[in-house]
XYZ file of C-alpha atoms in Angstrom:
742
model
C 329.809 -10.030 257.300
C 332.427 -7.061 257.335
C 331.240 -3.684 258.944
C 331.472 -0.340 257.479
C 331.023 2.405 260.456
C 332.065 5.410 258.271
C 329.289 5.855 255.279
C 330.654 9.022 253.942
C 333.186 7.702 251.702
C 333.878 7.620 248.196
C 333.546 4.667 245.603
C 337.316 3.815 245.724
C 336.369 1.070 247.999
C 333.800 -1.097 245.764
C 331.085 -2.748 247.726
C 331.215 -0.487 250.377
C 327.469 0.476 251.262
C 326.504 4.167 251.203
C 323.922 6.056 253.462
C 320.860 6.755 251.529
C 321.121 10.281 250.651
C 324.812 9.410 249.660
C 323.675 6.437 247.579
C 321.653 8.635 245.437
C 325.105 10.047 244.029
C 325.942 6.961 242.686
C 322.966 4.539 242.212
C 321.225 4.713 238.614
C 318.288 6.881 239.218
C 314.902 5.325 239.268
C 312.373 5.740 236.229
C 309.597 7.848 236.866
C 307.412 6.625 239.619
C 304.334 6.021 237.580
C 302.219 5.671 240.784
C 303.554 8.365 242.656
C 302.271 11.864 242.511
C 304.695 14.785 241.463
C 302.998 18.190 241.634
C 305.961 19.764 239.279
C 304.319 17.490 236.408
C 300.728 17.075 235.864
C 301.091 14.634 233.151
C 302.899 12.601 235.559
C 300.800 13.070 238.439
C 297.970 11.400 236.507
C 299.033 8.304 235.521
C 295.350 6.551 235.524
C 294.153 9.482 233.944
C 291.497 10.142 236.625
C 292.728 14.014 236.235
C 291.929 16.158 233.615
C 294.707 16.655 230.775
C 294.256 20.093 230.540
C 294.795 22.932 232.914
C 292.189 24.378 234.826
C 291.484 28.126 233.710
C 289.193 29.036 236.501
C 291.094 31.615 238.223
C 291.460 33.532 235.019
C 287.802 33.172 234.196
C 286.734 34.238 237.689
C 288.994 37.137 237.572
C 287.570 38.285 233.789
C 284.241 37.791 235.091
C 284.948 40.306 238.233
C 286.143 43.209 235.800
C 283.127 42.292 233.177
C 280.799 43.144 236.399
C 282.080 46.485 237.073
C 281.684 48.068 233.522
C 279.183 48.924 231.090
C 276.900 46.140 229.452
C 278.852 46.874 226.237
C 282.208 46.958 227.725
C 280.975 43.623 229.336
C 280.009 42.289 226.284
C 283.063 43.029 224.587
C 285.301 41.482 227.317
C 283.351 38.407 227.209
C 283.914 38.004 223.458
C 287.887 38.889 224.059
C 287.766 36.154 226.693
C 286.676 33.558 224.934
C 288.385 34.463 221.852
C 291.344 34.192 224.374
C 290.202 31.065 225.847
C 289.886 29.687 222.291
C 293.310 30.221 221.244
C 294.316 28.849 224.541
C 292.783 25.494 224.056
C 294.027 25.238 220.738
C 297.373 25.631 222.008
C 297.210 23.500 224.873
C 295.434 20.774 222.832
C 298.501 20.868 220.196
C 301.018 20.534 223.292
C 298.836 17.947 225.605
C 297.334 15.720 222.708
C 300.962 14.199 221.615
C 301.805 13.635 225.082
C 298.960 11.600 225.636
C 298.895 9.634 222.694
C 302.534 9.272 222.815
C 303.566 8.786 226.805
C 300.360 8.691 228.593
C 298.049 6.729 226.424
C 300.428 3.569 226.259
C 300.504 3.427 229.973
C 296.903 3.803 230.718
C 296.706 0.216 231.335
C 297.335 1.084 235.066
C 293.806 2.860 235.712
C 292.152 1.764 238.885
C 295.388 0.110 240.365
C 295.276 0.231 244.218
C 298.880 -0.548 245.552
C 299.093 -1.048 249.173
C 301.056 -2.604 252.008
C 300.375 -4.511 254.822
C 297.929 -7.619 254.312
C 296.050 -8.269 251.543
C 295.639 -10.976 248.780
C 293.343 -12.420 246.222
C 292.185 -14.740 249.150
C 291.680 -12.318 251.764
C 287.954 -11.113 252.485
C 288.895 -7.730 251.622
C 289.749 -8.995 248.005
C 292.647 -6.913 247.640
C 294.514 -7.832 244.356
C 298.036 -5.880 244.991
C 300.440 -5.353 247.801
C 303.726 -4.113 248.546
C 306.078 -4.621 251.499
C 304.928 -6.490 254.103
C 301.741 -7.984 252.326
C 300.705 -11.480 253.024
C 300.662 -13.768 250.423
C 298.219 -16.976 250.414
C 299.494 -19.431 248.109
C 297.810 -22.397 246.391
C 297.088 -25.093 249.742
C 296.862 -22.229 251.710
C 300.181 -21.726 253.153
C 301.334 -18.215 253.487
C 304.413 -16.066 253.644
C 305.205 -12.385 253.937
C 306.205 -10.290 251.061
C 309.323 -8.456 251.596
C 310.439 -5.511 249.290
C 312.067 -2.627 250.523
C 312.386 -1.067 246.875
C 308.707 0.150 246.404
C 307.946 -3.218 244.232
C 304.510 -4.479 244.383
C 302.462 -7.387 243.165
C 299.491 -7.957 241.587
C 297.300 -10.700 240.861
C 293.761 -10.695 240.323
C 291.634 -14.147 239.165
C 289.361 -11.841 236.949
C 292.000 -10.395 235.380
C 294.835 -13.267 235.404
C 296.957 -11.255 232.383
C 297.289 -7.852 234.203
C 300.902 -6.461 233.698
C 300.619 -3.943 236.225
C 303.215 -5.457 238.365
C 306.476 -3.667 238.977
C 309.409 -5.807 241.170
C 310.985 -2.316 242.046
C 310.820 1.758 241.744
C 313.703 1.770 239.252
C 312.326 -1.003 236.695
C 308.964 -0.169 234.644
C 305.815 -2.020 235.307
C 305.739 -4.995 233.173
C 302.888 -2.969 230.804
C 305.102 -0.304 230.231
C 308.066 -0.126 227.329
C 311.540 -1.122 228.615
C 313.892 1.209 227.294
C 317.217 -0.598 226.382
C 319.497 2.289 226.509
C 318.856 3.042 229.970
C 316.593 0.250 232.060
C 319.440 -2.096 233.136
C 318.691 -6.053 233.276
C 319.378 -7.226 236.674
C 318.636 -11.002 236.245
C 319.155 -14.435 237.917
C 318.620 -17.972 236.261
C 316.174 -20.618 237.138
C 318.813 -23.445 236.129
C 318.107 -26.696 237.186
C 314.356 -26.385 237.187
C 313.323 -27.638 234.199
C 316.819 -28.742 232.430
C 318.382 -30.774 235.180
C 322.081 -30.631 236.148
C 324.299 -32.511 238.184
C 325.669 -29.589 240.109
C 322.414 -28.055 240.659
C 320.699 -30.934 241.824
C 323.232 -33.510 243.077
C 320.963 -35.610 245.232
C 319.456 -37.223 241.564
C 323.070 -38.176 240.651
C 323.954 -39.184 244.155
C 320.931 -41.639 243.852
C 321.599 -42.921 240.755
C 325.315 -43.112 240.638
C 325.522 -44.182 236.833
C 323.849 -41.188 235.083
C 325.740 -38.385 233.991
C 323.091 -36.230 231.931
C 319.492 -35.824 232.034
C 319.275 -38.469 229.034
C 321.013 -41.594 231.176
C 319.315 -39.810 234.458
C 315.871 -40.617 232.948
C 316.913 -44.214 231.673
C 317.866 -44.930 235.449
C 314.751 -43.458 236.919
C 312.349 -45.164 234.314
C 314.083 -48.172 235.201
C 313.642 -48.054 239.128
C 310.418 -49.737 239.690
C 310.694 -49.316 243.489
C 308.666 -46.781 246.008
C 310.307 -43.057 245.149
C 311.393 -44.503 241.734
C 310.229 -43.521 238.304
C 310.173 -40.943 236.163
C 307.186 -39.181 238.236
C 310.634 -38.035 240.672
C 311.119 -35.015 237.939
C 307.450 -33.907 238.167
C 307.560 -33.794 241.611
C 310.805 -31.686 241.156
C 309.367 -29.442 238.875
C 306.648 -28.727 241.356
C 308.873 -28.048 244.444
C 312.187 -26.840 243.431
C 311.204 -23.673 242.764
C 308.097 -21.997 244.368
C 306.171 -18.667 244.286
C 307.986 -17.676 247.402
C 311.127 -18.022 245.404
C 310.021 -15.562 242.644
C 308.609 -12.918 245.252
C 312.278 -13.268 247.064
C 313.975 -12.528 243.586
C 311.988 -9.491 243.183
C 312.464 -8.671 246.884
C 316.174 -8.761 246.005
C 315.925 -5.971 243.997
C 316.238 -8.004 240.621
C 313.943 -7.187 237.480
C 314.700 -10.328 234.985
C 314.629 -13.994 235.196
C 316.116 -16.363 232.572
C 314.100 -19.458 232.384
C 315.978 -22.409 230.738
C 313.350 -24.821 228.857
C 314.045 -28.360 227.274
C 312.548 -29.101 223.885
C 310.719 -32.105 225.625
C 308.134 -29.937 227.061
C 306.297 -29.909 223.575
C 307.324 -33.364 222.644
C 309.766 -36.151 221.920
C 310.436 -38.249 219.523
C 310.993 -42.388 219.505
C 314.230 -43.717 221.572
C 314.306 -40.443 223.380
C 313.673 -41.258 227.189
C 312.801 -37.762 228.377
C 309.548 -36.760 230.250
C 307.748 -35.753 227.731
C 305.103 -32.693 227.571
C 305.090 -32.595 231.536
C 307.113 -29.290 232.059
C 305.115 -27.073 229.848
C 302.138 -26.388 232.680
C 304.882 -26.100 235.207
C 306.677 -23.272 233.006
C 303.070 -21.845 232.530
C 303.138 -21.470 236.264
C 306.321 -19.754 236.561
C 305.400 -17.317 233.818
C 302.507 -16.318 235.904
C 304.242 -15.992 239.068
C 306.755 -13.883 237.214
C 303.927 -11.853 235.487
C 302.558 -11.514 239.431
C 305.745 -10.254 240.688
C 306.577 -7.752 237.740
C 309.492 -9.901 236.257
C 310.283 -9.979 232.715
C 311.327 -13.648 231.555
C 314.239 -14.517 228.823
C 312.666 -17.919 227.898
C 316.070 -19.911 226.863
C 315.716 -23.131 224.777
C 318.471 -25.093 226.571
C 318.215 -28.185 224.818
C 318.412 -29.416 221.171
C 317.579 -32.344 219.149
C 321.158 -34.272 218.734
C 322.427 -31.812 221.302
C 323.999 -28.432 219.966
C 327.322 -28.406 222.156
C 327.801 -31.901 223.860
C 327.325 -30.883 227.443
C 325.404 -32.434 230.007
C 322.754 -29.579 230.282
C 321.826 -30.028 226.285
C 320.298 -33.300 227.247
C 323.259 -35.572 226.498
C 326.560 -35.593 226.815
C 328.858 -36.545 223.926
C 328.216 -35.586 220.560
C 327.294 -32.864 218.809
C 324.530 -33.721 216.164
C 323.345 -30.342 215.607
C 324.175 -29.052 211.861
C 326.770 -31.381 212.111
C 327.633 -34.767 210.779
C 325.164 -36.690 208.732
C 322.049 -35.766 211.030
C 322.841 -32.138 211.037
C 320.505 -30.784 209.107
C 317.386 -32.839 210.092
C 318.001 -31.815 213.809
C 317.932 -28.323 212.849
C 314.809 -29.048 210.752
C 313.148 -30.321 213.961
C 314.754 -27.261 216.266
C 313.273 -24.877 213.825
C 309.826 -26.144 214.313
C 310.416 -26.121 218.041
C 311.404 -22.714 217.714
C 308.454 -21.936 215.690
C 305.752 -23.545 218.249
C 307.594 -21.374 221.098
C 307.239 -18.436 218.883
C 303.677 -18.721 218.279
C 302.763 -19.077 222.063
C 305.311 -16.302 223.515
C 303.919 -13.404 220.718
C 300.567 -13.877 221.736
C 299.128 -10.778 223.559
C 298.770 -12.754 226.765
C 302.648 -12.969 227.058
C 304.333 -10.013 224.973
C 305.011 -8.276 227.915
C 306.053 -11.298 230.450
C 308.358 -12.657 227.471
C 310.293 -10.013 225.801
C 313.296 -12.436 224.776
C 313.621 -15.793 223.794
C 317.087 -17.594 223.417
C 316.705 -19.556 220.399
C 319.518 -21.698 221.119
C 321.952 -21.896 224.368
C 325.589 -22.200 223.414
C 325.944 -23.638 220.488
C 329.300 -24.497 220.110
C 330.601 -22.649 217.149
C 334.178 -24.259 217.063
C 332.691 -27.423 215.578
C 329.265 -26.350 214.197
C 331.108 -23.353 211.736
C 330.317 -19.685 211.918
C 328.828 -19.728 208.162
C 326.535 -22.745 209.422
C 325.224 -21.309 212.592
C 324.829 -18.019 210.950
C 322.832 -19.811 207.767
C 320.380 -20.866 210.800
C 319.979 -17.928 212.839
C 319.204 -15.994 209.470
C 316.625 -18.792 209.041
C 315.027 -18.578 212.257
C 315.024 -14.785 212.310
C 312.780 -14.708 209.157
C 310.606 -17.838 210.384
C 310.312 -15.734 213.758
C 309.643 -12.150 212.219
C 307.188 -13.990 209.752
C 305.072 -15.181 212.486
C 305.472 -11.910 214.715
C 305.675 -9.199 212.383
C 308.136 -6.182 212.182
C 309.218 -3.730 214.721
C 308.943 -3.210 218.782
C 306.049 -4.395 220.316
C 305.816 -7.478 217.402
C 307.143 -10.372 219.576
C 310.105 -10.922 221.392
C 314.130 -10.138 221.415
C 315.740 -12.926 219.585
C 318.650 -13.965 221.800
C 321.715 -15.863 220.099
C 324.663 -16.888 221.913
C 328.357 -15.884 221.130
C 329.657 -19.370 220.415
C 332.439 -18.928 222.955
C 334.204 -17.318 220.029
C 333.867 -13.844 221.839
C 331.848 -11.060 220.772
C 334.017 -9.001 218.617
C 333.442 -11.733 215.865
C 330.153 -11.053 215.658
C 330.408 -7.175 214.958
C 328.184 -5.973 212.052
C 325.986 -8.997 211.993
C 323.225 -9.050 210.055
C 322.800 -5.352 209.805
C 319.174 -4.275 209.510
C 317.732 -7.612 211.182
C 314.705 -6.992 213.565
C 315.922 -7.042 217.412
C 318.338 -9.491 217.460
C 320.488 -9.550 220.875
C 323.775 -11.141 221.525
C 324.597 -13.455 224.676
C 327.724 -13.926 226.229
C 328.240 -16.565 229.118
C 331.825 -15.220 230.900
C 333.347 -17.624 233.227
C 336.790 -17.994 234.736
C 335.786 -21.210 236.102
C 336.168 -22.951 233.081
C 339.211 -21.548 231.787
C 341.630 -24.642 232.800
C 343.662 -22.338 234.689
C 344.833 -22.919 238.415
C 342.879 -19.706 239.494
C 344.579 -20.143 242.920
C 345.558 -16.252 243.578
C 343.943 -15.221 246.806
C 340.435 -13.563 247.079
C 340.298 -13.332 250.831
C 342.298 -10.322 251.076
C 340.679 -7.824 253.226
C 337.844 -6.215 254.370
C 338.244 -2.680 252.347
C 339.254 -1.375 248.884
C 341.856 -4.635 248.810
C 339.092 -7.100 249.071
C 338.610 -9.766 246.459
C 342.482 -9.403 245.362
C 343.130 -9.591 241.730
C 339.742 -11.134 240.721
C 337.571 -7.621 240.776
C 339.598 -6.062 238.394
C 340.242 -9.298 236.250
C 336.300 -9.190 236.018
C 336.244 -5.751 234.777
C 339.168 -6.033 232.288
C 338.241 -9.411 230.841
C 334.335 -8.562 230.213
C 333.782 -4.850 230.472
C 335.369 -3.339 227.521
C 334.371 -5.950 225.053
C 330.821 -5.892 226.166
C 330.536 -2.099 225.872
C 332.240 -2.616 222.277
C 329.618 -5.122 221.354
C 326.769 -2.518 222.268
C 328.412 -0.547 219.831
C 329.351 -2.980 216.970
C 326.656 -5.491 217.443
C 323.849 -3.820 219.502
C 321.672 -5.128 222.779
C 324.388 -7.086 224.455
C 323.590 -9.150 227.535
C 325.751 -11.697 229.717
C 323.109 -14.439 229.890
C 325.114 -16.314 232.486
C 327.671 -15.857 234.984
C 328.821 -16.597 238.525
C 330.785 -16.191 241.771
C 333.009 -19.324 240.485
C 336.148 -17.875 239.836
C 337.472 -21.545 240.303
C 336.062 -24.891 238.948
C 335.536 -25.934 242.727
C 332.213 -27.423 243.215
C 330.587 -30.916 243.531
C 329.789 -32.029 240.125
C 330.485 -28.676 238.724
C 332.158 -30.403 235.613
C 330.142 -33.353 235.271
C 329.718 -36.312 237.799
C 332.615 -38.656 236.097
C 335.654 -38.359 238.738
C 337.877 -35.161 237.561
C 340.628 -33.377 239.426
C 339.795 -29.672 239.613
C 342.455 -27.464 238.172
C 342.224 -25.390 240.846
C 345.419 -24.729 242.699
C 344.196 -24.581 246.387
C 342.004 -26.745 248.337
C 338.313 -27.197 247.055
C 336.863 -28.216 250.326
C 336.815 -24.569 251.527
C 334.688 -23.706 248.682
C 332.169 -26.769 248.663
C 331.292 -25.303 252.495
C 330.320 -21.756 253.114
C 329.893 -22.294 256.516
C 333.599 -22.009 257.093
C 334.009 -18.731 255.296
C 334.992 -16.209 257.483
C 334.565 -12.286 256.671
C 337.156 -11.743 254.261
C 336.347 -14.582 252.293
C 332.796 -13.201 251.952
C 334.372 -9.676 251.657
C 336.306 -10.817 248.724
C 333.561 -13.063 247.161
C 331.366 -9.910 247.370
C 333.757 -7.486 245.428
C 333.871 -10.087 242.868
C 330.343 -10.219 242.366
C 329.728 -6.573 242.400
C 332.593 -6.151 239.794
C 331.141 -8.942 237.817
C 327.751 -7.127 237.837
C 329.182 -3.811 236.834
C 331.343 -4.970 234.171
C 328.722 -7.146 232.521
C 326.002 -4.515 233.205
C 322.908 -6.434 231.787
C 323.446 -9.681 233.634
C 321.532 -13.167 234.790
C 323.566 -14.641 237.321
C 323.574 -18.459 237.176
C 322.023 -19.596 239.425
C 319.036 -18.625 241.698
C 319.167 -21.938 243.770
C 321.400 -25.010 244.312
C 320.189 -27.794 246.062
C 321.793 -29.843 248.696
C 323.810 -32.815 248.510
C 322.434 -36.018 249.983
C 325.687 -36.856 251.546
C 326.465 -33.793 253.370
C 322.778 -32.030 253.477
C 324.229 -28.689 252.305
C 324.852 -26.795 249.111
C 328.194 -28.031 247.770
C 328.539 -25.262 245.062
C 328.073 -21.889 247.174
C 329.678 -19.839 244.769
C 326.890 -20.767 242.090
C 323.758 -19.934 244.332
C 322.227 -16.225 244.222
C 320.040 -17.282 246.930
C 322.806 -18.582 249.327
C 324.830 -15.235 248.464
C 322.049 -13.190 249.712
C 321.752 -15.185 253.093
C 325.562 -15.256 253.394
C 326.290 -11.673 252.649
C 328.398 -12.188 249.343
C 325.962 -10.945 247.368
C 324.440 -7.454 247.425
C 321.128 -6.848 248.863
C 320.447 -4.282 246.415
C 322.269 -4.804 242.784
C 322.655 -1.175 242.028
C 325.800 -1.259 244.758
C 327.642 -2.562 241.838
C 327.538 0.471 239.579
C 330.753 1.974 239.742
C 332.592 -0.999 240.924
C 334.781 -1.248 237.322
C 335.437 2.286 237.849
C 336.999 2.034 241.239
C 339.393 -0.739 239.674
C 340.478 2.014 237.260
C 338.904 0.018 234.019
C 337.355 2.319 231.785
C 333.853 0.941 229.897
C 332.815 3.644 227.399
C 329.981 3.338 225.597
C 328.399 5.779 223.261
C 324.749 4.961 224.971
C 323.071 4.800 221.777
C 321.872 1.801 219.706
C 320.963 2.245 216.242
C 316.863 2.533 215.561
C 316.627 -0.746 213.910
C 318.727 -2.881 216.571
C 315.742 -2.129 218.713
C 312.938 -2.654 216.621
C 312.602 0.791 215.085
C 313.124 2.525 211.687
C 314.965 -0.208 209.509
C 314.153 -3.341 211.431
C 313.861 -6.184 209.126
C 315.457 -4.648 205.989
C 318.427 -6.889 205.880
C 320.935 -5.322 202.924
C 321.366 -8.056 200.404
C 325.050 -7.408 200.588
C 324.944 -8.594 204.454
C 323.091 -11.904 203.223
C 325.454 -12.698 200.167
C 327.582 -14.924 201.829
C 324.968 -16.724 203.928
C 321.363 -16.934 203.214
C 321.486 -20.414 202.022
C 319.042 -22.691 203.901
C 319.927 -25.778 204.378
C 323.443 -24.945 204.367
C 325.354 -26.423 201.403
C 328.138 -27.726 203.691
C 328.062 -28.988 207.087
C 331.122 -30.399 209.215
C 331.488 -34.181 209.154
C 330.175 -34.482 205.851
C 332.265 -34.411 202.386
C 331.096 -32.222 200.189
C 330.200 -34.799 197.306
C 328.112 -36.740 199.845
C 325.876 -33.553 200.955
C 323.260 -34.208 198.770
C 322.620 -37.697 200.463
C 322.621 -36.177 203.934
C 319.160 -37.392 205.307
C 316.491 -34.887 205.756
C 312.658 -34.485 207.342
C 309.519 -33.555 205.348
C 306.958 -30.988 206.202
C 304.268 -33.199 206.721
C 303.820 -34.168 210.140
C 301.292 -32.841 212.592
C 301.796 -29.359 214.708
C 302.328 -29.605 218.407
C 300.125 -26.294 220.095
C 301.246 -25.377 223.311
C 298.235 -25.450 225.686
C 297.376 -22.161 227.595
C 296.896 -22.403 231.051
C 293.736 -23.618 232.596
C 291.820 -20.558 234.298
C 289.862 -21.999 237.315
C 289.565 -19.201 239.874
C 288.055 -16.487 237.573
C 284.358 -15.828 237.465
C 284.286 -14.079 234.275
C 284.826 -15.550 230.546
C 288.281 -14.368 229.827
C 290.232 -15.380 226.675
C 293.746 -17.259 227.647
C 294.519 -17.621 223.733
C 294.628 -21.018 221.788
C 298.800 -21.218 221.413
C 299.157 -20.095 218.126
C 299.544 -16.297 217.630
C 299.677 -16.389 213.392
C 296.302 -18.127 212.150
C 298.428 -18.023 208.659
C 301.076 -19.932 209.765
C 299.803 -23.345 208.563
C 303.051 -25.376 207.675
C 302.785 -28.735 208.813
C 305.989 -30.207 210.983
C 308.978 -31.838 209.938
C 308.761 -35.344 210.338
C 310.056 -38.938 209.253
C 309.646 -39.654 205.642
C 308.119 -43.269 205.269
C 310.194 -45.860 204.077
C 313.632 -43.974 205.137
C 315.966 -45.625 207.277
C 317.630 -42.675 209.459
C 320.896 -42.965 211.631
C 320.616 -42.235 215.400
C 319.833 -38.098 215.650
C 322.127 -38.257 218.771
C 324.923 -40.866 217.649
C 325.751 -39.581 214.033
C 329.031 -38.307 213.996
C 330.769 -41.650 212.692
C 327.639 -42.942 210.993
C 327.606 -43.798 206.924
C 325.853 -41.507 204.769
C 323.155 -43.268 202.915
C 324.154 -44.565 199.680
C 320.504 -43.104 198.077
C 318.398 -39.846 198.623
C 316.301 -39.869 201.778
C 315.077 -36.764 201.786
C 316.197 -33.182 199.971
C 319.835 -33.379 201.520
C 321.586 -30.260 200.723
C 320.765 -28.000 198.088
C 322.479 -25.652 195.748
C 323.087 -22.265 196.664
C 320.710 -21.096 193.908
C 317.521 -23.399 194.870
C 318.504 -23.107 198.678
C 317.937 -18.820 198.028
C 314.757 -19.466 195.957
C 313.520 -21.759 198.751
C 314.241 -19.890 201.997
C 311.222 -17.919 202.815
C 310.091 -16.201 205.727
C 307.395 -18.724 206.251
C 307.231 -21.761 203.890
C 303.741 -22.237 202.665
C 302.325 -25.896 202.656
C 299.177 -27.359 200.729
C 299.031 -29.844 203.523
C 297.824 -27.483 206.181
C 298.327 -27.549 209.750
C 296.874 -30.221 212.295
C 297.188 -28.537 215.789
C 298.044 -31.724 218.217
C 295.743 -30.842 221.492
C 297.796 -31.155 224.993
C 296.044 -34.583 225.915
C 297.090 -35.930 222.820
C 300.310 -37.607 221.356
C 301.958 -36.780 218.357
C 302.466 -39.620 215.681
C 306.367 -39.372 216.285
C 306.175 -39.508 219.971
C 307.241 -43.090 221.125
C 305.313 -42.859 224.543
C 301.769 -41.245 225.272
C 302.328 -39.013 227.804
C 299.265 -36.691 228.646
C 298.824 -33.170 230.184
């Protein structure tokens, strides 16, 4: 790694580490340290309300009494009366000032009462019964193994078996604890994806695809595993993967790396599968809950991302099945969208519960929908319908359910400017990558150790991404980069799929598939690119935390995509705040007015979408979708809302000695609509292979409806006279072809 003997430098050399005092001039200042004393502010110094809210008036009282003793009884009486009157006036004034501060500032943060933060050894399994710890504390995990928590940034973990939904933890000093509001204007997301954990991707877990060479996606991988009856075969390999690929120590290391969010991609088959779908159904959910529990313990917020959609929303291997787009496209496009809305509803009902509000403040409802195939109007119709459904469950305004995260569809952020004004907490998600631009991208990155490190690539990231993202923050609202990486080229084992392909990179990919061969200039160049990317995107989630080793070479063969490996190798900053100012050093201006409109973050006006904004849309199902002629839309198959609803189960609490409510998985008891299911007697085309299917000659379901009837039927939460039947986690639904219990 490169060394920097002179720390007293300006930011003209991006990536240059700064001394502790010097860094304070550049790094974003931490928020108020809620658990540290502050003698200059009596309110901030009493976060646990253990000290009086009113200033003591004892000195003044003593002084008055001394004077009273020196005079006559009459004077003494008058003086006492005057003092009492004065104190009364003072008390009124103090109460008028303090009470609003208490109820608006201190009261929301009072859950930190009696919290003891420490370092050194201490954990729930220790004889002392300690339930929190900081840098250097010992963590004992399930099974008795242990590791040392390393966090030099003032973060602390909190876990108490008798208070399992405690949200006092904090990952670092500049991030608010979980039980404290996130400020979307000033707080910054420094996040990482847990890609490849619950949604399998070839380049993240290459060993699976090296073992099953005919597999190209999770669909074919699941088929190959199920057909493998040898020792070590079978779908149970996937559950083993869920259990071991990401551990508690990984989550602790993420917090210790100065990060504060994780983006957690999950598949819809965590809920259920339908006949013909080979995925391992209803198995990953308990491991998803475990990750949410670890995130809570270490103070990390979660962007829960629905990464796969029935029929596929983009035809990519990480949508579940490589090939066709059957979501809002083709003969089964509407039916697949109906099913998707039901899964979004089920997940919303779970994470809107009080136990998960602080841990999951963001919900990505469809990952990377391919807008060029689906169409902007059709996707907007869906987003509006999902928004209304979600807010019908959670209620309106900040604190009522998560942000709704939608992807830009690969058409650019500017095309979403002014989207649904008056909606309630919708954020836009963009995934900026150079790796997939089909360019040679062979300009050198290993160009030096100082300000010239990284070649053209740091400036490229700043110019390509920074201004657009800041414009989006002004024109759309909250904008995040849900994915980005150090992959400035397309080198990496299985990065673009398992089928043989020739990378477009103009150089030798062997260098970029073995980080052990990188010299100091390569490391410095990649790091400068990482810093510029972080500064340009501002609120980001790196893709991804971990890449598994290939079987053939026992190493990571896509090192540009592993945050964990980058921390170890020196091409990822150990403090993400080091990126602040990287684009300014490249001469790239990124102005933002530093203001969101109130409704964009759940304030005044949230949930009051103007009729003019929905006049063009607001039709559900859409009257037209790609791949179906207009005169055939009335015959497009749809499902009926008469099926049983799956309720996601809460975690099983075994370590507690108290009676604790863990929730029942369903926040809104008034939501009794049944689930979408196939209509008896109807013959449906293959929902994953319906692009060339023939539209039925007779109506099977509602088909598309006219604009007038659709507008009338589209409500926040459709009511149903049949009610809802919750399906326990230990039973299978009537539409599931396999019984997989949890």
